[in-house]
PDB file of C-alpha atoms in Angstrom:
ATOM      1  CA  MET A 112       0.000   0.000   0.000  1.00 44.00           C
ATOM      2  CA  LYS A 113       1.435   3.339  -0.987  1.00 53.00           C
ATOM      3  CA  ASN A 114       0.237   5.081   2.183  1.00 56.00           C
ATOM      4  CA  ARG A 115       2.398   2.775   4.315  1.00 56.00           C
ATOM      5  CA  ASP A 116       5.494   3.808   2.383  1.00 83.00           C
ATOM      6  CA  VAL A 117       4.738   7.455   3.138  1.00 87.00           C
ATOM      7  CA  VAL A 118       4.176   6.617   6.797  1.00 90.00           C
ATOM      8  CA  ALA A 119       7.420   4.621   7.027  1.00 89.00           C
ATOM      9  CA  GLU A 120       9.372   7.535   5.532  1.00 88.00           C
ATOM     10  CA  TYR A 121       7.622   9.885   7.964  1.00 87.00           C
ATOM     11  CA  CYS A 122       8.597   7.639  10.881  1.00 89.00           C
ATOM     12  CA  ASP A 123      12.220   7.562   9.696  1.00 88.00           C
ATOM     13  CA  GLU A 124      12.152  11.363   9.455  1.00 87.00           C
ATOM     14  CA  TRP A 125      10.726  11.476  13.005  1.00 87.00           C
ATOM     15  CA  VAL A 126      13.652   9.398  14.318  1.00 85.00           C
ATOM     16  CA  ARG A 127      16.150  11.837  12.766  1.00 82.00           C
ATOM     17  CA  TRP A 128      14.091  14.765  14.098  1.00 81.00           C
ATOM     18  CA  CYS A 129      14.129  13.284  17.618  1.00 79.00           C
ATOM     19  CA  ALA A 130      17.889  12.634  17.441  1.00 75.00           C
ATOM     20  CA  THR A 131      18.429  16.300  16.630  1.00 75.00           C
ATOM     21  CA  ARG A 132      16.194  17.368  19.453  1.00 64.00           C
ATOM     22  CA  GLY A 133      17.355  15.012  22.195  1.00 56.00           C
ATOM     23  CA  PHE A 134      15.058  16.461  24.811  1.00 49.00           C
ATOM     24  CA  TYR A 135      11.920  15.225  22.996  1.00 51.00           C
ATOM     25  CA  ILE A 136      12.601  11.537  23.573  1.00 52.00           C
ATOM     26  CA  ARG A 137      15.080   9.460  25.525  1.00 56.00           C
ATOM     27  CA  LYS A 138      17.463   7.211  23.624  1.00 58.00           C
ATOM     28  CA  ALA A 139      16.876   3.475  23.849  1.00 57.00           C
ATOM     29  CA  ALA A 140      19.094   1.688  26.350  1.00 59.00           C
ATOM     30  CA  SER A 141      21.907  -0.273  24.768  1.00 60.00           C
ATOM     31  CA  GLY A 142      22.764  -3.846  25.667  1.00 63.00           C
ATOM     32  CA  THR A 143      25.897  -5.071  27.425  1.00 60.00           C
ATOM     33  CA  LEU A 144      27.813  -5.530  24.180  1.00 57.00           C
ATOM     34  CA  GLY A 145      26.777  -2.076  23.013  1.00 58.00           C
ATOM     35  CA  ARG A 146      28.238  -0.497  26.133  1.00 58.00           C
ATOM     36  CA  LEU A 147      31.581  -2.204  25.504  1.00 59.00           C
ATOM     37  CA  GLN A 148      31.901  -0.609  22.059  1.00 60.00           C
ATOM     38  CA  PRO A 149      33.718   2.704  21.826  1.00 59.00           C
ATOM     39  CA  SER A 150      31.320   5.609  21.763  1.00 56.00           C
ATOM     40  CA  LYS A 151      30.710   7.281  18.444  1.00 56.00           C
ATOM     41  CA  THR A 152      31.531  10.906  18.790  1.00 53.00           C
ATOM     42  CA  GLY A 153      31.094  13.465  16.121  1.00 53.00           C
ATOM     43  CA  ARG A 154      28.798  16.196  15.036  1.00 54.00           C
ATOM     44  CA  GLU A 155      25.274  16.206  16.355  1.00 54.00           C
ATOM     45  CA  PRO A 156      22.642  15.165  13.849  1.00 53.00           C
ATOM     46  CA  ASN A 157      20.880  18.043  12.183  1.00 54.00           C
ATOM     47  CA  ALA A 158      17.576  16.872  10.721  1.00 54.00           C
ATOM     48  CA  ARG A 159      15.376  19.079   8.621  1.00 62.00           C
ATOM     49  CA  ASN A 160      12.999  21.080  10.805  1.00 67.00           C
ATOM     50  CA  HIS A 161       9.792  19.698   9.392  1.00 72.00           C
ATOM     51  CA  PRO A 162       6.925  22.014  10.418  1.00 77.00           C
ATOM     52  CA  ASP A 163       4.455  19.176  11.065  1.00 84.00           C
ATOM     53  CA  MET A 164       6.824  16.843  12.914  1.00 87.00           C
ATOM     54  CA  GLN A 165       5.824  18.293  16.282  1.00 87.00           C
ATOM     55  CA  TYR A 166       2.258  17.065  15.689  1.00 91.00           C
ATOM     56  CA  PHE A 167       3.507  13.584  14.813  1.00 91.00           C
ATOM     57  CA  ASN A 168       5.623  13.593  17.969  1.00 90.00           C
ATOM     58  CA  MET A 169       2.561  14.571  20.027  1.00 91.00           C
ATOM     59  CA  ALA A 170       0.556  11.782  18.392  1.00 94.00           C
ATOM     60  CA  VAL A 171       3.238   9.176  19.133  1.00 93.00           C
ATOM     61  CA  HIS A 172       3.350  10.157  22.810  1.00 92.00           C
ATOM     62  CA  THR A 173      -0.441  10.387  23.072  1.00 93.00           C
ATOM     63  CA  LEU A 174      -0.899   6.897  21.666  1.00 94.00           C
ATOM     64  CA  ALA A 175       1.872   5.602  23.936  1.00 92.00           C
ATOM     65  CA  ASP A 176      -0.158   6.696  26.958  1.00 93.00           C
ATOM     66  CA  MET A 177      -3.269   4.799  25.800  1.00 93.00           C
ATOM     67  CA  LYS A 178      -3.640   1.292  27.190  1.00 92.00           C
ATOM     68  CA  LYS A 179      -4.996   0.000  23.852  1.00 92.00           C
ATOM     69  CA  TRP A 180      -1.814   1.017  22.018  1.00 92.00           C
ATOM     70  CA  LYS A 181       0.772   0.078  24.684  1.00 90.00           C
ATOM     71  CA  ARG A 182       2.045  -3.146  23.041  1.00 89.00           C
ATOM     72  CA  LYS A 183       2.076  -1.598  19.594  1.00 92.00           C
ATOM     73  CA  HIS A 184       4.028   1.358  20.961  1.00 91.00           C
ATOM     74  CA  LEU A 185       6.617  -1.006  22.455  1.00 89.00           C
ATOM     75  CA  ALA A 186       7.057  -2.678  19.043  1.00 90.00           C
ATOM     76  CA  PHE A 187       7.233   0.726  17.321  1.00 91.00           C
ATOM     77  CA  LYS A 188       9.787   1.989  19.827  1.00 89.00           C
ATOM     78  CA  ALA A 189      11.893  -1.170  19.539  1.00 88.00           C
ATOM     79  CA  TYR A 190      11.878  -0.936  15.742  1.00 89.00           C
ATOM     80  CA  TYR A 191      12.548   2.773  15.283  1.00 88.00           C
ATOM     81  CA  LEU A 192      14.507   3.694  18.419  1.00 84.00           C
ATOM     82  CA  GLY A 193      16.182   0.379  19.110  1.00 81.00           C
ATOM     83  CA  ASP A 194      17.825  -1.957  16.635  1.00 75.00           C
ATOM     84  CA  GLY A 195      15.343  -2.811  13.875  1.00 68.00           C
ATOM     85  CA  ALA A 196      17.499  -5.791  12.864  1.00 73.00           C
ATOM     86  CA  LEU A 197      16.613  -7.559  16.105  1.00 78.00           C
ATOM     87  CA  ALA A 198      12.971  -8.117  15.134  1.00 79.00           C
ATOM     88  CA  LYS A 199      12.903 -11.755  16.286  1.00 81.00           C
ATOM     89  CA  GLN A 200      14.301 -10.860  19.687  1.00 84.00           C
ATOM     90  CA  ALA A 201      11.885  -7.944  20.144  1.00 82.00           C
ATOM     91  CA  ALA A 202       8.952 -10.099  19.031  1.00 84.00           C
ATOM     92  CA  SER A 203       9.852 -12.838  21.498  1.00 85.00           C
ATOM     93  CA  MET A 204      10.167 -10.286  24.303  1.00 85.00           C
ATOM     94  CA  LEU A 205       6.618  -9.120  23.484  1.00 85.00           C
ATOM     95  CA  SER A 206       5.478 -12.773  23.160  1.00 88.00           C
ATOM     96  CA  ILE A 207       4.243 -12.274  19.608  1.00 89.00           C
ATOM     97  CA  SER A 208       5.236 -13.616  16.208  1.00 88.00           C
ATOM     98  CA  GLU A 209       7.612 -11.699  13.977  1.00 87.00           C
ATOM     99  CA  ARG A 210       4.777 -11.036  11.529  1.00 89.00           C
ATOM    100  CA  THR A 211       2.622  -9.577  14.308  1.00 90.00           C
ATOM    101  CA  TYR A 212       5.570  -7.488  15.438  1.00 88.00           C
ATOM    102  CA  TYR A 213       5.840  -5.836  12.018  1.00 89.00           C
ATOM    103  CA  TYR A 214       2.050  -5.412  11.937  1.00 91.00           C
ATOM    104  CA  HIS A 215       2.214  -3.590  15.298  1.00 90.00           C
ATOM    105  CA  VAL A 216       5.002  -1.320  14.042  1.00 90.00           C
ATOM    106  CA  LYS A 217       3.114  -0.388  10.881  1.00 92.00           C
ATOM    107  CA  SER A 218      -0.309   0.022  12.484  1.00 93.00           C
ATOM    108  CA  PHE A 219       1.095   2.236  15.230  1.00 94.00           C
ATOM    109  CA  GLY A 220       2.856   4.394  12.635  1.00 93.00           C
ATOM    110  CA  ILE A 221      -0.327   4.727  10.573  1.00 94.00           C
ATOM    111  CA  ALA A 222      -2.380   5.620  13.657  1.00 95.00           C
ATOM    112  CA  ALA A 223       0.160   8.232  14.767  1.00 94.00           C
ATOM    113  CA  TYR A 224       0.310   9.699  11.255  1.00 93.00           C
ATOM    114  CA  SER A 225      -3.476   9.945  11.126  1.00 93.00           C
ATOM    115  CA  MET A 226      -3.709  11.420  14.622  1.00 94.00           C
ATOM    116  CA  SER A 227      -1.039  14.006  13.807  1.00 93.00           C
ATOM    117  CA  HIS A 228      -3.309  15.465  11.124  1.00 93.00           C
ATOM    118  CA  SER A 229      -6.188  15.656  13.623  1.00 93.00           C
ATOM    119  CA  ILE A 230      -3.981  17.360  16.203  1.00 93.00           C
ATOM    120  CA  LYS A 231      -2.807  19.862  13.599  1.00 92.00           C
ATOM    121  CA  LYS A 232      -6.391  20.690  12.567  1.00 92.00           C
ATOM    122  CA  ALA A 233      -7.422  21.126  16.207  1.00 91.00           C
ATOM    123  CA  HIS A 234      -4.424  23.371  16.864  1.00 89.00           C
ATOM    124  CA  GLU A 235      -5.172  25.507  13.813  1.00 90.00           C
ATOM    125  CA  ALA A 236      -8.828  25.808  14.834  1.00 88.00           C
ATOM    126  CA  MET A 237      -7.856  26.981  18.331  1.00 87.00           C
ATOM    127  CA  THR A 238      -5.278  29.473  17.127  1.00 85.00           C
ATOM    128  CA  ALA A 239      -7.270  30.870  14.205  1.00 79.00           C
ATOM    129  CA  PRO A 240      -7.806  34.611  14.480  1.00 80.00           C
ATOM    130  CA  VAL A 241     -11.252  35.583  15.696  1.00 76.00           C
ATOM    131  CA  LEU A 242     -13.020  37.602  13.043  1.00 74.00           C
ATOM    132  CA  PRO A 243     -14.997  40.612  14.258  1.00 74.00           C
ATOM    133  CA  ALA A 244     -18.772  40.434  13.955  1.00 70.00           C
ATOM    134  CA  PRO A 245     -20.019  41.988  10.738  1.00 70.00           C
ATOM    135  CA  THR A 246     -21.386  45.479  11.204  1.00 66.00           C
ATOM    136  CA  PRO A 247     -25.030  45.854  10.229  1.00 64.00           C
ATOM    137  CA  ALA A 248     -25.702  47.836   7.101  1.00 63.00           C
ATOM    138  CA  LEU A 249     -27.051  51.291   7.910  1.00 62.00           C
ATOM    139  CA  HIS A 250     -30.230  52.335   6.152  1.00 61.00           C
ATOM    140  CA  PRO A 251     -30.880  55.905   5.115  1.00 63.00           C
ATOM    141  CA  VAL A 252     -32.955  57.914   7.560  1.00 62.00           C
ATOM    142  CA  GLY A 253     -36.640  57.422   6.910  1.00 57.00           C
ATOM    143  CA  ALA A 254     -36.225  54.236   4.842  1.00 60.00           C
ATOM    144  CA  PHE A 255     -38.790  51.566   5.577  1.00 60.00           C
ATOM    145  CA  ILE A 256     -37.289  48.358   6.989  1.00 62.00           C
ATOM    146  CA  PRO A 257     -39.740  45.435   6.788  1.00 62.00           C
ATOM    147  CA  PRO A 258     -39.965  43.206   9.855  1.00 62.00           C
ATOM    148  CA  ALA A 259     -37.954  39.995   9.638  1.00 59.00           C
TER     149      ALA A 259
END
């Protein structure tokens, strides 16, 4: 499905966006072998400042707080913030099949993408400028105005 490709690219963009803005999300804990590796130092990542990424970030964290989406969020977090190559291990930790694991990752991404559009619309509706009430048209003095 073409929509899933767009969502997957959006999720990848979100990971880069979060890495640039480290205070939005904590990094996934590394395993014992990961801690033994020398740390990779270098320039901080500098992702494109996508104007709608903040809404996607809000949607991800909102869904993470919902009990219905908790397991799917764990799969999503393991895939995008952990090591995506360890799908079998993450699936076994969640006591689900590898196929279900990928389904959880994709369905959570689609739900967050959809919710981000709703959050954006709500935000725009709340911050829209209030238009003044239209002024009534004045009639010339002595003109007859029929009752409404």
